mmCIF file of C-alpha atoms and ligand atoms in Angstrom:
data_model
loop_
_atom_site.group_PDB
_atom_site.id
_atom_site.type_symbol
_atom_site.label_atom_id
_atom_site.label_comp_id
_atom_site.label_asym_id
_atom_site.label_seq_id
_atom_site.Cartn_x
_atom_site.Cartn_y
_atom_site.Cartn_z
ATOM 1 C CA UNK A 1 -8.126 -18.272 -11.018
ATOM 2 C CA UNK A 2 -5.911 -15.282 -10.296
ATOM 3 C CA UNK A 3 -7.782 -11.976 -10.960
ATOM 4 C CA UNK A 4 -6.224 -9.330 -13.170
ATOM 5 C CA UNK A 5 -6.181 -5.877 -12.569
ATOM 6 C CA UNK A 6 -4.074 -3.873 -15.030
ATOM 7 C CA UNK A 7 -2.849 -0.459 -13.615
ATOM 8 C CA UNK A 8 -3.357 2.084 -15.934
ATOM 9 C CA UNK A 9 -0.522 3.807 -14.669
ATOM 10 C CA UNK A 10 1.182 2.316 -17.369
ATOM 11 C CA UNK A 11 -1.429 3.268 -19.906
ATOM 12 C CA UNK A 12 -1.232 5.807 -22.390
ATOM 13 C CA UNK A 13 -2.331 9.250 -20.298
ATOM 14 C CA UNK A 14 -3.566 10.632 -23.112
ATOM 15 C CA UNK A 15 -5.611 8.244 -24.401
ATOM 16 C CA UNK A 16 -6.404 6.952 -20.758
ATOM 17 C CA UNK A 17 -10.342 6.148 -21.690
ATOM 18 C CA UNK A 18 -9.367 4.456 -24.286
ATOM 19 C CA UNK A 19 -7.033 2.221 -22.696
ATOM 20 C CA UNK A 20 -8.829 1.362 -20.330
ATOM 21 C CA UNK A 21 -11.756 0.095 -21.879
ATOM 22 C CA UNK A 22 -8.940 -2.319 -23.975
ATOM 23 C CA UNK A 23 -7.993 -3.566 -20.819
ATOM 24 C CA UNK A 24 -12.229 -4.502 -19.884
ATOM 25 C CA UNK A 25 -12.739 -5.292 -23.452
ATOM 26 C CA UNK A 26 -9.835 -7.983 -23.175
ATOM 27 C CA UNK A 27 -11.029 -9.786 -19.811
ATOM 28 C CA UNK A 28 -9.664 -8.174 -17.161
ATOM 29 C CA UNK A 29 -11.451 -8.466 -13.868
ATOM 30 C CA UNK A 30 -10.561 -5.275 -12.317
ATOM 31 C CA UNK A 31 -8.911 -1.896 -12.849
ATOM 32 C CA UNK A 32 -5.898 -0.830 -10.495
ATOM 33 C CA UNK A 33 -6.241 2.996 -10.169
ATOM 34 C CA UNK A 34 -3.100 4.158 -9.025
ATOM 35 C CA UNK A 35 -3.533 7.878 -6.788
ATOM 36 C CA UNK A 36 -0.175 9.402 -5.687
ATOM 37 C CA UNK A 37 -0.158 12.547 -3.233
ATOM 38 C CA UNK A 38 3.889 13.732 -4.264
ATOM 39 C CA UNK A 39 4.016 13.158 -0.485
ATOM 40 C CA UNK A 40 3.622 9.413 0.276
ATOM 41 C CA UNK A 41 5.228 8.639 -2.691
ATOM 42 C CA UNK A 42 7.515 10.798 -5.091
ATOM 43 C CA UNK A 43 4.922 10.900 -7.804
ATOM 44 C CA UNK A 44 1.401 12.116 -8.445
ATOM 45 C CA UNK A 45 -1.153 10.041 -9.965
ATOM 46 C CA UNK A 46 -5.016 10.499 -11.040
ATOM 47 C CA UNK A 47 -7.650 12.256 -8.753
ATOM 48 C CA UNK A 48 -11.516 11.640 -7.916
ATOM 49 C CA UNK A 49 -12.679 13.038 -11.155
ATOM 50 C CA UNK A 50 -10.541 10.085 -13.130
ATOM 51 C CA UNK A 51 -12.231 7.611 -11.508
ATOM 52 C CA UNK A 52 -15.974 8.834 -11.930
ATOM 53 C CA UNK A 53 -15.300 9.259 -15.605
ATOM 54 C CA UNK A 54 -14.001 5.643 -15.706
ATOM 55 C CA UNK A 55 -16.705 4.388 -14.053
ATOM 56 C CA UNK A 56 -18.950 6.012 -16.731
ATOM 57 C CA UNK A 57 -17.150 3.858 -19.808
ATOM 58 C CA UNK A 58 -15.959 0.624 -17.543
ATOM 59 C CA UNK A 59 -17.991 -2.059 -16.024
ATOM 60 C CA UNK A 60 -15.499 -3.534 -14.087
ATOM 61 C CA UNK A 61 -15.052 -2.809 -10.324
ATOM 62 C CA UNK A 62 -12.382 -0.193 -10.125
ATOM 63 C CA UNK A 63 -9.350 -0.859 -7.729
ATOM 64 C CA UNK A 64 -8.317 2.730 -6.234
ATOM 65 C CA UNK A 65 -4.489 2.613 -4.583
ATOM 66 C CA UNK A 66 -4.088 5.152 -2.308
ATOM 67 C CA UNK A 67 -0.260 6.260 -1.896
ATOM 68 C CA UNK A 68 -1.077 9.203 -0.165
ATOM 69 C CA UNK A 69 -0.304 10.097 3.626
ATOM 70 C CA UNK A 70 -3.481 11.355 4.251
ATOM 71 C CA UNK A 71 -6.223 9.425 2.514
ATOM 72 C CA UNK A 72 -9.119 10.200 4.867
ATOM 73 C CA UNK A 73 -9.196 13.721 3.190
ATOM 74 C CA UNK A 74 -9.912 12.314 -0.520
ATOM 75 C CA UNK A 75 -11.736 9.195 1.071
ATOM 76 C CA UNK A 76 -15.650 10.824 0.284
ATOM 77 C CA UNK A 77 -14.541 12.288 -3.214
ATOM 78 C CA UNK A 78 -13.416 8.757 -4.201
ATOM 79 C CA UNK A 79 -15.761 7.087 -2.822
ATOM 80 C CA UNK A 80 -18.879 8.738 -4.547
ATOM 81 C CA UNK A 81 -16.820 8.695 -7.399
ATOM 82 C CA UNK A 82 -17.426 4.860 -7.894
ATOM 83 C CA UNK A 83 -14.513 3.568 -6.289
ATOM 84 C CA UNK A 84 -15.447 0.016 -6.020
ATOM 85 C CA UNK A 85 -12.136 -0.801 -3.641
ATOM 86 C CA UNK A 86 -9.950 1.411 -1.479
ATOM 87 C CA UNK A 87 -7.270 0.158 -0.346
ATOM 88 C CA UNK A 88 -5.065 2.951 2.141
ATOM 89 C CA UNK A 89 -1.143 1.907 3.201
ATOM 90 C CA UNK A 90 -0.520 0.337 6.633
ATOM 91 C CA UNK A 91 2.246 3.271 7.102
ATOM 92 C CA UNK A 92 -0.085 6.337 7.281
ATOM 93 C CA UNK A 93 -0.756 7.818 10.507
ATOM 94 C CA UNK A 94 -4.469 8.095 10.596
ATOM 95 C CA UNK A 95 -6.766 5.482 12.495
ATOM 96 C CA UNK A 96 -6.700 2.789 10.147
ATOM 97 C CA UNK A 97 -9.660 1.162 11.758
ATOM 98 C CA UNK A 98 -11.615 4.316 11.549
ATOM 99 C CA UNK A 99 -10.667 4.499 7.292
ATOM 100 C CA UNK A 100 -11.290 1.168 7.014
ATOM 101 C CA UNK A 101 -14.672 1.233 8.858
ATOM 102 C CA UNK A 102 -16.105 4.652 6.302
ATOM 103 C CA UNK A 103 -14.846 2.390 3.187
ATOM 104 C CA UNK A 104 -17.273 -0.016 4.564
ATOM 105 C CA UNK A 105 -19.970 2.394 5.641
ATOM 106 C CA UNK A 106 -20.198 3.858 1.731
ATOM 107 C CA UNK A 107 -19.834 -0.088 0.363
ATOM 108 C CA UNK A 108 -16.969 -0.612 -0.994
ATOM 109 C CA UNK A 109 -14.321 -2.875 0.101
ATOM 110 C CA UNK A 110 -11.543 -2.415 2.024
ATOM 111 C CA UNK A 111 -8.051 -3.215 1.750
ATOM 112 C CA UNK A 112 -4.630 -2.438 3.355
ATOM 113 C CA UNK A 113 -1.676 -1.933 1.626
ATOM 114 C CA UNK A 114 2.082 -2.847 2.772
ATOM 115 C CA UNK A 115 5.695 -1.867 1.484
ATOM 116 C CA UNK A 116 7.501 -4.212 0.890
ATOM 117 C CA UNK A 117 10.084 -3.187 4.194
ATOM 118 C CA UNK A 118 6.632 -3.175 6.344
ATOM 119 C CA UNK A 119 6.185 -6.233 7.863
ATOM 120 C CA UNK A 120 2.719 -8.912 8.116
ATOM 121 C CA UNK A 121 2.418 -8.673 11.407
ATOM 122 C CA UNK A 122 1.530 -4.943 11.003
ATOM 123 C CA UNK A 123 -1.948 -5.735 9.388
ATOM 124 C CA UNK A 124 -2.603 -8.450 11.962
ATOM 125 C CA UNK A 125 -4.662 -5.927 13.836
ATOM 126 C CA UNK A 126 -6.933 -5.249 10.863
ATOM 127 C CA UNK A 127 -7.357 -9.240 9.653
ATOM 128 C CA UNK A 128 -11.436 -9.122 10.471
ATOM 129 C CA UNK A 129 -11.673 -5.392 9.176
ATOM 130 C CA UNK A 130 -9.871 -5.983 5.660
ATOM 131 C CA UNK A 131 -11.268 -7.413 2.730
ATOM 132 C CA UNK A 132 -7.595 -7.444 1.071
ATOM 133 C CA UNK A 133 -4.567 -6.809 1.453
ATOM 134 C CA UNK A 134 -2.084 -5.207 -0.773
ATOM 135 C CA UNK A 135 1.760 -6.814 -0.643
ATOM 136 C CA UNK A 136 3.658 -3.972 -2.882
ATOM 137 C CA UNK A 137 6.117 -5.928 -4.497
ATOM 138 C CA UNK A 138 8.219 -2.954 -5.473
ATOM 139 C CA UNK A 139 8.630 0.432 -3.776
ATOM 140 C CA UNK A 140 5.334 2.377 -4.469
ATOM 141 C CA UNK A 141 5.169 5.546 -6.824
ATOM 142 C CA UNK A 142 6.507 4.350 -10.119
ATOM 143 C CA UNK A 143 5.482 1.747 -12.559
ATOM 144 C CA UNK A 144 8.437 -0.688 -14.719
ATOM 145 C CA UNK A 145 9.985 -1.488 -11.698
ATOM 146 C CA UNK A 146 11.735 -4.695 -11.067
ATOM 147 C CA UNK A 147 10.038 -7.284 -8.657
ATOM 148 C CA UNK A 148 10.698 -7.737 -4.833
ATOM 149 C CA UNK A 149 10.864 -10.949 -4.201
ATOM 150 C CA UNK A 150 11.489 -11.175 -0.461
ATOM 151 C CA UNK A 151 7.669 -10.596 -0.464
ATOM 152 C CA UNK A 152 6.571 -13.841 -1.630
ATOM 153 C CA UNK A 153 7.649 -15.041 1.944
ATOM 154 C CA UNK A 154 5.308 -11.963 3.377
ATOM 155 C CA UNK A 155 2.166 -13.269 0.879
ATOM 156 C CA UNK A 156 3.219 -16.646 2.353
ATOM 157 C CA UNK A 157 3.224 -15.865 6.452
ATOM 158 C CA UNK A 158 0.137 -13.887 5.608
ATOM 159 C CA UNK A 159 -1.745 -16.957 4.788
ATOM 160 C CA UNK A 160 -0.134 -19.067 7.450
ATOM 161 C CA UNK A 161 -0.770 -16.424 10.091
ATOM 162 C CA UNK A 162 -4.648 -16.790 8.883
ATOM 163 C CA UNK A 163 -5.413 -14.077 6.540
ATOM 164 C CA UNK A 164 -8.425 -15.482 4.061
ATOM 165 C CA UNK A 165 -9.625 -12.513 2.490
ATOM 166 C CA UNK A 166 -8.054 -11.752 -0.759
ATOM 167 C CA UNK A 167 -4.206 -10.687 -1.328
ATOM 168 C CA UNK A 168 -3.107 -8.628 -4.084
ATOM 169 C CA UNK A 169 0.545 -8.087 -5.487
ATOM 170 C CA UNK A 170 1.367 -5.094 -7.077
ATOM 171 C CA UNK A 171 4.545 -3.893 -8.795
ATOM 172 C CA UNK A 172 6.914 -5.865 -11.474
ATOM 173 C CA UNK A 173 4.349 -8.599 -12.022
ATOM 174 C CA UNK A 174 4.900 -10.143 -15.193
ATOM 175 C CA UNK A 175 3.751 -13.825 -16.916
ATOM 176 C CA UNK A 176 7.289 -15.166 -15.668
ATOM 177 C CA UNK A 177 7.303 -14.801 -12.169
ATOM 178 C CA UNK A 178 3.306 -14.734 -11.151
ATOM 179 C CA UNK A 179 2.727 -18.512 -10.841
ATOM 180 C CA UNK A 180 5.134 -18.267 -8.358
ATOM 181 C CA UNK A 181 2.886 -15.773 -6.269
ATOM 182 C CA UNK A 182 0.110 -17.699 -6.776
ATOM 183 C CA UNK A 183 1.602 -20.654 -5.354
ATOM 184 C CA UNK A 184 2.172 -18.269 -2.219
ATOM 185 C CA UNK A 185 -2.026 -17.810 -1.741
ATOM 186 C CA UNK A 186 -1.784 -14.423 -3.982
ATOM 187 C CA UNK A 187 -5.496 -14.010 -5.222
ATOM 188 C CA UNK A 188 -5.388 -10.329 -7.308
ATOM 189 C CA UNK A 189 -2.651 -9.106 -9.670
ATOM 190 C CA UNK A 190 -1.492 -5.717 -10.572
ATOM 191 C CA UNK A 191 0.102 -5.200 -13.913
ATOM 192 C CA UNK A 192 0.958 -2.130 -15.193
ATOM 193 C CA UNK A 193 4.344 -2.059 -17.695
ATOM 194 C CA UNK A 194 3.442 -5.820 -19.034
ATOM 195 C CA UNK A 195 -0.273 -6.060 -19.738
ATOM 196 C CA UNK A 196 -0.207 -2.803 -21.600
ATOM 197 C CA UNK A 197 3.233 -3.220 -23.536
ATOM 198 C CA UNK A 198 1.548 -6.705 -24.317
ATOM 199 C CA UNK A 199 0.915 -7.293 -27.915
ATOM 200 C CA UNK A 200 -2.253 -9.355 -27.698
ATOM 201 C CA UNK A 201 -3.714 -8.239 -24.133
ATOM 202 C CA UNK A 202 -6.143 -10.529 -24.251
ATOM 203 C CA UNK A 203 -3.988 -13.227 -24.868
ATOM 204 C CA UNK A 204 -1.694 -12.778 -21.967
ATOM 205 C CA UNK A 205 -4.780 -12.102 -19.563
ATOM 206 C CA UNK A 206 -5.936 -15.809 -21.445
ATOM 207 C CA UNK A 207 -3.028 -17.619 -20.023
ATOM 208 C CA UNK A 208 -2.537 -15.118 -16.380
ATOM 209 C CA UNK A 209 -6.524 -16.851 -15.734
ATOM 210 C CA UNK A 210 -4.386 -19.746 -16.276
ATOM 211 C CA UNK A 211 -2.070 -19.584 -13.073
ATOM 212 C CA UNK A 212 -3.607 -20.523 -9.836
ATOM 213 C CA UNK A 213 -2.077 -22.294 -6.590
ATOM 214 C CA UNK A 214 -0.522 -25.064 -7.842
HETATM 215 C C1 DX5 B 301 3.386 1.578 -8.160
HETATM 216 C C2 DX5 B 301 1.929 1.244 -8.439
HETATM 217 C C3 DX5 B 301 1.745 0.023 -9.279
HETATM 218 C C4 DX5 B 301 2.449 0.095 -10.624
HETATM 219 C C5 DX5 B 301 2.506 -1.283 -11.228
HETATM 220 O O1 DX5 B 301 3.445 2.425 -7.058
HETATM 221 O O2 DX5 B 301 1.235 1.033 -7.226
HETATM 222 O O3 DX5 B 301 0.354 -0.214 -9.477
HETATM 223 O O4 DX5 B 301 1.727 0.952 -11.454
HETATM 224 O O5 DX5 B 301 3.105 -1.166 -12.461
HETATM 225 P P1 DX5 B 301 4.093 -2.259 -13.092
HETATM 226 O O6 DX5 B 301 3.242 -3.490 -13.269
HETATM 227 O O7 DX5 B 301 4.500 -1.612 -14.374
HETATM 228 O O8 DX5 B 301 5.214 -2.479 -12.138
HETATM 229 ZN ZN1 ZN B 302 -0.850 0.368 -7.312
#
């Protein structure tokens, strides 16, 4: 069974609380946290204090995406916050080993996140330190975006080059075109624009449970 994670990026910011517990409340298995520094990524997104209020009203691990170029200086804040996974991008110039090793240290897990230009072999280094890894499927910092897929082939070489921890997708992910990730090895899916302009959420997380590797 795929997991779901909707990213309430695409939820309504004003009513962000309350969308999120929709999302738990209709079976989701995780929630993607989107955090954007205006630096990494054109856009800001959500800080430390969203996620510890989340964690007060959700009881679902909370996925925290950090598009920001320097993630080790947030890392503690998020971390005590709740975050439940952390997952930094392969393209940042701090030790990755060294991030990936305090996400440990504090328990949560661990994952590694790659644009879709970034190639597998880049995480190779980090297979045994990683408990996921993130395979953007469109060009991180804004949500609605149309899916990538040249990195089906990336999910696919990941699992051929040995990768057996889970593998997320994240960006444009929609009922139409996730079975074909899944048959790739993806494990996790984001969904941002299509679980939350869904008319019966529930539903559509129903039949997403559906898909696996066929
Ligand atoms: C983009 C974010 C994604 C995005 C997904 O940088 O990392 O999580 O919110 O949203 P959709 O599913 O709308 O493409
Ligand atoms: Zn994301």
């Amino acid at each position: 069974m795929i997991k779901i994670a909707p990213s309430i990026l695409a939820a309504d910011p004003l009513c962000l609380g309350r969308d999120a517990e929709r999302a738990a409340e209709a079976g989701c298995d995780w929630i993607h946290v989107d955090v954007m520094d205006a630096h990494f990524v054109p856009n800001l997104a959500y800080t430390p204090e969203t996620v510890r209020h989340l964690k007060k009203i959700v009881s679902v691990p909370l996925d925290v995406h950090l598009m920001m170029d320097h993630p080790e200086t947030l890392l503690d804040a998020f971390l005590q916050a709740g975050a439940d996974i952390v997952t930094i991008h392969a393209e940042i110039s701090a030790d990755i080993s060294a991030v990936l090793e305090r996400i440990h240290a504090a328990g949560a897990a661990a994952g590694i996140a790659l644009k879709p230009g970034t190639p597998a072999e880049t995480v190779l280094p980090y297979f045994k330190k990683a408990d996921m890894i993130l395979a953007m499927t469109v060009e991180p910092g804004f949500g609605g975006q149309k899916l990538d897929d040249r990195v089906l082939d990336k999910i696919r070489k990941l699992r051929k080059m040995g990768y057996t921890g889970e593998i997320e997708a994240d960006g444009g992910i929609r009922e139409d075109n996730l079975q074909a990730l899944a048959d790739c090895g993806l494990t996790v899916a984001v969904m941002g624009t299509a679980l939350f302009r869904s008319e019966d959420m529930a539903a559509s997380i129903m039949r997403l449970h559906a898909m696996g590797r066929k």
